[in-house]
PDB file of C-alpha atoms in Angstrom:
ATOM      1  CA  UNK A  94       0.000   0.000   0.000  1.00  0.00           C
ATOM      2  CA  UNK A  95       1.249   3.491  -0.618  1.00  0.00           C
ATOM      3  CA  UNK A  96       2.766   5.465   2.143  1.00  0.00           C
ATOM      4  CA  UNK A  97       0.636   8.649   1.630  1.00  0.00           C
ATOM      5  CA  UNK A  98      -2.914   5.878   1.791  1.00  0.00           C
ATOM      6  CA  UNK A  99      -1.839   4.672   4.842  1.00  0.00           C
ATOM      7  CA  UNK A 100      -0.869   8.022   6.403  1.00  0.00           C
ATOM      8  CA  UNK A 101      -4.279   9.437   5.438  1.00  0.00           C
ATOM      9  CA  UNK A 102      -6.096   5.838   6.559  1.00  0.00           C
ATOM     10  CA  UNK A 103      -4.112   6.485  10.185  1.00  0.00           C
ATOM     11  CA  UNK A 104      -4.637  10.228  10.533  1.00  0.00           C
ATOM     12  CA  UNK A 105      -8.666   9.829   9.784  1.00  0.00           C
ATOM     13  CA  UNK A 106      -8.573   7.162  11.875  1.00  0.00           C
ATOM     14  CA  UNK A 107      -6.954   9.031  14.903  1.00  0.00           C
ATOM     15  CA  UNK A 108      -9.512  11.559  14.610  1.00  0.00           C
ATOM     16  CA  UNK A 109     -12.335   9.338  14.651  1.00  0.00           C
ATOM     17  CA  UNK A 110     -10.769   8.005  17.724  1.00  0.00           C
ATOM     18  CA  UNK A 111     -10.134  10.885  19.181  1.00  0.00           C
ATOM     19  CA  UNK A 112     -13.461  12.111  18.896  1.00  0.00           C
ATOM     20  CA  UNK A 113     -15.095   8.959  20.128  1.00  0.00           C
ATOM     21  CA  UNK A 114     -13.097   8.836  22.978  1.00  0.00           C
ATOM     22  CA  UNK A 115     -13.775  12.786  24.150  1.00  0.00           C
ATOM     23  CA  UNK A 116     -17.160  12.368  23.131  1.00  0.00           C
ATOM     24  CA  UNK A 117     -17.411   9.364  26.026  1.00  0.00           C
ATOM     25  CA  UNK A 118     -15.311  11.453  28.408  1.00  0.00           C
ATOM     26  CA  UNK A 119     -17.849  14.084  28.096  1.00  0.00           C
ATOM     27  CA  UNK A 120     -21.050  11.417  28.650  1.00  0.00           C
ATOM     28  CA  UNK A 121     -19.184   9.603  31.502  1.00  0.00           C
ATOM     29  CA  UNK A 122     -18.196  13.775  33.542  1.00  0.00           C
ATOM     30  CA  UNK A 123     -14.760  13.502  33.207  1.00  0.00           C
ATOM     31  CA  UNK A 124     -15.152  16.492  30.677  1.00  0.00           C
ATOM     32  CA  UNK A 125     -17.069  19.134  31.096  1.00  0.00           C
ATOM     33  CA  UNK A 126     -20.295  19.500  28.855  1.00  0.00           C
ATOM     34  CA  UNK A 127     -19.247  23.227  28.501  1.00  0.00           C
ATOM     35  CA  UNK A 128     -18.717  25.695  25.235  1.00  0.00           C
ATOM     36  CA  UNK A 129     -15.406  25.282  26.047  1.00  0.00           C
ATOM     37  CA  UNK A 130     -15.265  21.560  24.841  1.00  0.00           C
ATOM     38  CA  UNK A 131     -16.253  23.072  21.522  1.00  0.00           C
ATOM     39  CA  UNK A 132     -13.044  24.412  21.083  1.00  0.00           C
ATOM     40  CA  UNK A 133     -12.004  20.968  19.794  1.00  0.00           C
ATOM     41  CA  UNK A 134     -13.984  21.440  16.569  1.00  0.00           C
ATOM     42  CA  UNK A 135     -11.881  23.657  14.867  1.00  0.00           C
ATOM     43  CA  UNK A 136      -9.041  21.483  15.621  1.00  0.00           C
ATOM     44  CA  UNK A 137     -10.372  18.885  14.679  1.00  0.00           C
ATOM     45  CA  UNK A 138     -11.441  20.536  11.149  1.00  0.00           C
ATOM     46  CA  UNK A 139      -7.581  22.098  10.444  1.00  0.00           C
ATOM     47  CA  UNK A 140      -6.698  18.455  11.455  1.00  0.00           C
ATOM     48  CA  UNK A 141      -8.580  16.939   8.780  1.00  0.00           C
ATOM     49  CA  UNK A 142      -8.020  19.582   6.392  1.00  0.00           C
ATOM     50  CA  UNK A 143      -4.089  19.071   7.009  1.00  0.00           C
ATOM     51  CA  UNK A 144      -5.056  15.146   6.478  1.00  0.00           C
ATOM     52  CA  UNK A 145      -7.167  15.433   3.123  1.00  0.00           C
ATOM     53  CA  UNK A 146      -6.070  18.063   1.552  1.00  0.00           C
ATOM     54  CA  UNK A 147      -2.644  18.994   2.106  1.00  0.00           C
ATOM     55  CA  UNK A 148      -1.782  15.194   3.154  1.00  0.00           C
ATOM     56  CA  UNK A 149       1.089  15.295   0.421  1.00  0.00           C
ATOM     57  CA  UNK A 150       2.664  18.924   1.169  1.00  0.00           C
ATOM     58  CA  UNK A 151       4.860  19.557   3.544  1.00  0.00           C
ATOM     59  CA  UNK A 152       2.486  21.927   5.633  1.00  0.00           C
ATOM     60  CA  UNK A 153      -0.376  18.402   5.639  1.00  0.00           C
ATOM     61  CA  UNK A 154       2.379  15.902   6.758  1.00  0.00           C
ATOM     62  CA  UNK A 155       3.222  18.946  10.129  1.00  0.00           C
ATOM     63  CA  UNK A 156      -0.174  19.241  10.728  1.00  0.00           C
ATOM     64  CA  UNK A 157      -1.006  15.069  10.457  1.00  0.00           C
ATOM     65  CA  UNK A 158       2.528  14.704  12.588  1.00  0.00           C
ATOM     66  CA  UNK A 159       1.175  17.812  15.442  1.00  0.00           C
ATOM     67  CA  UNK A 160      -2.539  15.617  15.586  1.00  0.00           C
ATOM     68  CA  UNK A 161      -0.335  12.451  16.531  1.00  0.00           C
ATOM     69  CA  UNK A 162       1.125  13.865  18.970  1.00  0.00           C
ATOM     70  CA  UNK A 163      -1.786  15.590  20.645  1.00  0.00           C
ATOM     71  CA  UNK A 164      -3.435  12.124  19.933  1.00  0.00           C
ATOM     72  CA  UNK A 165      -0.545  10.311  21.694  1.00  0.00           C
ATOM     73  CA  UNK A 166      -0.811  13.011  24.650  1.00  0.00           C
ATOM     74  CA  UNK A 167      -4.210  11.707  25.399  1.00  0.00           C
ATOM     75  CA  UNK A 168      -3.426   8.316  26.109  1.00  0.00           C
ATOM     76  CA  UNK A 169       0.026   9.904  28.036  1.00  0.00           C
ATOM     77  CA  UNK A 170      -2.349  11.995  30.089  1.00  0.00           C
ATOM     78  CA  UNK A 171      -4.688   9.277  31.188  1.00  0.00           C
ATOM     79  CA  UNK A 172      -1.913   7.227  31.583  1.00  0.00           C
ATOM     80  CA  UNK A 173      -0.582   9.288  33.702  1.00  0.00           C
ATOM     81  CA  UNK A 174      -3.480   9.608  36.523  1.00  0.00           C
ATOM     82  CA  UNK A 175      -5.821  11.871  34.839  1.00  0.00           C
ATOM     83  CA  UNK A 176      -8.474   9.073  34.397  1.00  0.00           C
ATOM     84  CA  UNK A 177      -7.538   5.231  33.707  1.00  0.00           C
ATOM     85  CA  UNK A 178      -5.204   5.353  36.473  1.00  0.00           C
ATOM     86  CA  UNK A 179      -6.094   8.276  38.515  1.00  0.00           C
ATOM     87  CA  UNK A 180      -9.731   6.625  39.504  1.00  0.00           C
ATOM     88  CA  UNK A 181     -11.491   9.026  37.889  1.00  0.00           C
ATOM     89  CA  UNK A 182     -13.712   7.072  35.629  1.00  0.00           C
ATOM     90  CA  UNK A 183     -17.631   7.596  36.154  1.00  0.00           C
ATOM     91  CA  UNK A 184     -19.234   4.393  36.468  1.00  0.00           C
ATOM     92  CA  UNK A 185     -16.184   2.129  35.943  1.00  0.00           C
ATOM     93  CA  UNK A 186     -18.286  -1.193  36.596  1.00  0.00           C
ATOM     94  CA  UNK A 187     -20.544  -0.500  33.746  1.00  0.00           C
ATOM     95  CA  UNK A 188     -20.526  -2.050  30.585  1.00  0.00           C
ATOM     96  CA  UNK A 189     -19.165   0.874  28.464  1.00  0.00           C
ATOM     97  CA  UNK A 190     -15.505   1.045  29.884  1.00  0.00           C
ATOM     98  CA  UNK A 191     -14.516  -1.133  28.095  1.00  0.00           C
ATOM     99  CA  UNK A 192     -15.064   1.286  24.836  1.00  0.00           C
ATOM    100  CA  UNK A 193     -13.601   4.041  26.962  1.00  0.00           C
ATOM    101  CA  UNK A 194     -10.467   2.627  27.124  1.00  0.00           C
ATOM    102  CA  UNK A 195     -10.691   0.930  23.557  1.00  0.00           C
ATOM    103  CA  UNK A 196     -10.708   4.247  22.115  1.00  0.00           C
ATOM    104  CA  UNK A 197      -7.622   5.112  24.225  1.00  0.00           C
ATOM    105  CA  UNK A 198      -5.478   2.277  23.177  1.00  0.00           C
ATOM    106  CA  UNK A 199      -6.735   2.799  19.135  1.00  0.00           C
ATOM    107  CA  UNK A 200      -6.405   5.915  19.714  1.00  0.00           C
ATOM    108  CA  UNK A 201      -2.948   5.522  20.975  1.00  0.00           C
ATOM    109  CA  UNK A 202      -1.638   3.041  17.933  1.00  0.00           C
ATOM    110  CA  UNK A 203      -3.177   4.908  15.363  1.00  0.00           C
ATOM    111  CA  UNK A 204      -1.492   8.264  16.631  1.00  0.00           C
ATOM    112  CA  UNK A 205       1.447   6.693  16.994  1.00  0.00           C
ATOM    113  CA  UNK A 206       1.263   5.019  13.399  1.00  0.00           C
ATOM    114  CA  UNK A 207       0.400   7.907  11.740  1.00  0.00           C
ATOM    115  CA  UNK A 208       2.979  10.326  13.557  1.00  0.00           C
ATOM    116  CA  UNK A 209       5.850   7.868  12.449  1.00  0.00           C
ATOM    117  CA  UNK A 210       4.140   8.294   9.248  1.00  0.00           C
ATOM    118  CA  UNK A 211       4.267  12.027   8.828  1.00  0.00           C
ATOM    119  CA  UNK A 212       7.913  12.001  10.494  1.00  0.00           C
ATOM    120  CA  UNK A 213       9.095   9.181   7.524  1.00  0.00           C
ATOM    121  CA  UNK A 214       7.401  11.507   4.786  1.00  0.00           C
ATOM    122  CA  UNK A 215       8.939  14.972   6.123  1.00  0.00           C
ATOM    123  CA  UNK A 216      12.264  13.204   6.072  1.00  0.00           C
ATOM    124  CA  UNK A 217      11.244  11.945   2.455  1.00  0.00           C
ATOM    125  CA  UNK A 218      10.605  15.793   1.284  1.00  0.00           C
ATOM    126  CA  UNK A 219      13.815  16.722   3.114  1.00  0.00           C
ATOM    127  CA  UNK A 220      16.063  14.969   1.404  1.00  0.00           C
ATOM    128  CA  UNK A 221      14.144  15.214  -2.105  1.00  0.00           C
ATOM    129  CA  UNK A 222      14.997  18.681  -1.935  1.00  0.00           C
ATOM    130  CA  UNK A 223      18.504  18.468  -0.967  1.00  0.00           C
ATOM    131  CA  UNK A 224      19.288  16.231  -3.840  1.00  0.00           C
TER     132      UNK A 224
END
């Protein structure tokens, strides 16, 4: 498969993720319900517009490469205390954890995936241009 396909395959995929899994933190109170949770939309929008239409430029692969990492920092932060660990899951008997921390770990892989990705293809530019 071609390295830009599975770049944008990985980088849709982390946002799909992502947005699952802050969409559940939000249902569950770990978020607040708040306006301030909509700043996330226009993230998520220069994200995807990064991913689809400048996937192939060099400004696409920094913006796919920046998502990964703020995709990675998720799993880092709950990782970390702020929820898996830290006890502060709402409800975490029920049935639906399991899809709360699903979406962590794919979110997590895919991130990861796609941020090696976006690293391997701004190296690949780089040294196009220096030949």
């Amino acid at each position: 498969m071609k390295h830009s396909v599975m770049l944008t395959i990985a980088s849709l995929l982390s946002i799909l993720f992502f947005t699952f899994h802050l969409a559940d933190d939000i249902g569950r109170g770990m978020e607040p319900g708040k306006l301030t949770n909509l700043t996330a939309v226009p993230i998520f929008v220069f994200w995807l517009y990064g991913t689809l239409v400048l996937g192939e430029r060099r400004s696409g692969l920094i913006i796919m490469l920046l998502g990964s990492i703020l995709g990675l920092g998720v799993l880092v932060l709950h990782m970390r205390g702020a929820g898996l660990v830290g006890g502060r899951i709402a409800n975490a008997n029920s049935g639906r954890i399991f899809f709360w921390v699903w979406t962590l770990i794919a979110l997590g892989v895919t991130a990861t995936f796609s941020g090696i990705l976006s690293a391997h293809g701004l190296w690949g530019l780089r040294r196009r241009q220096s030949r």
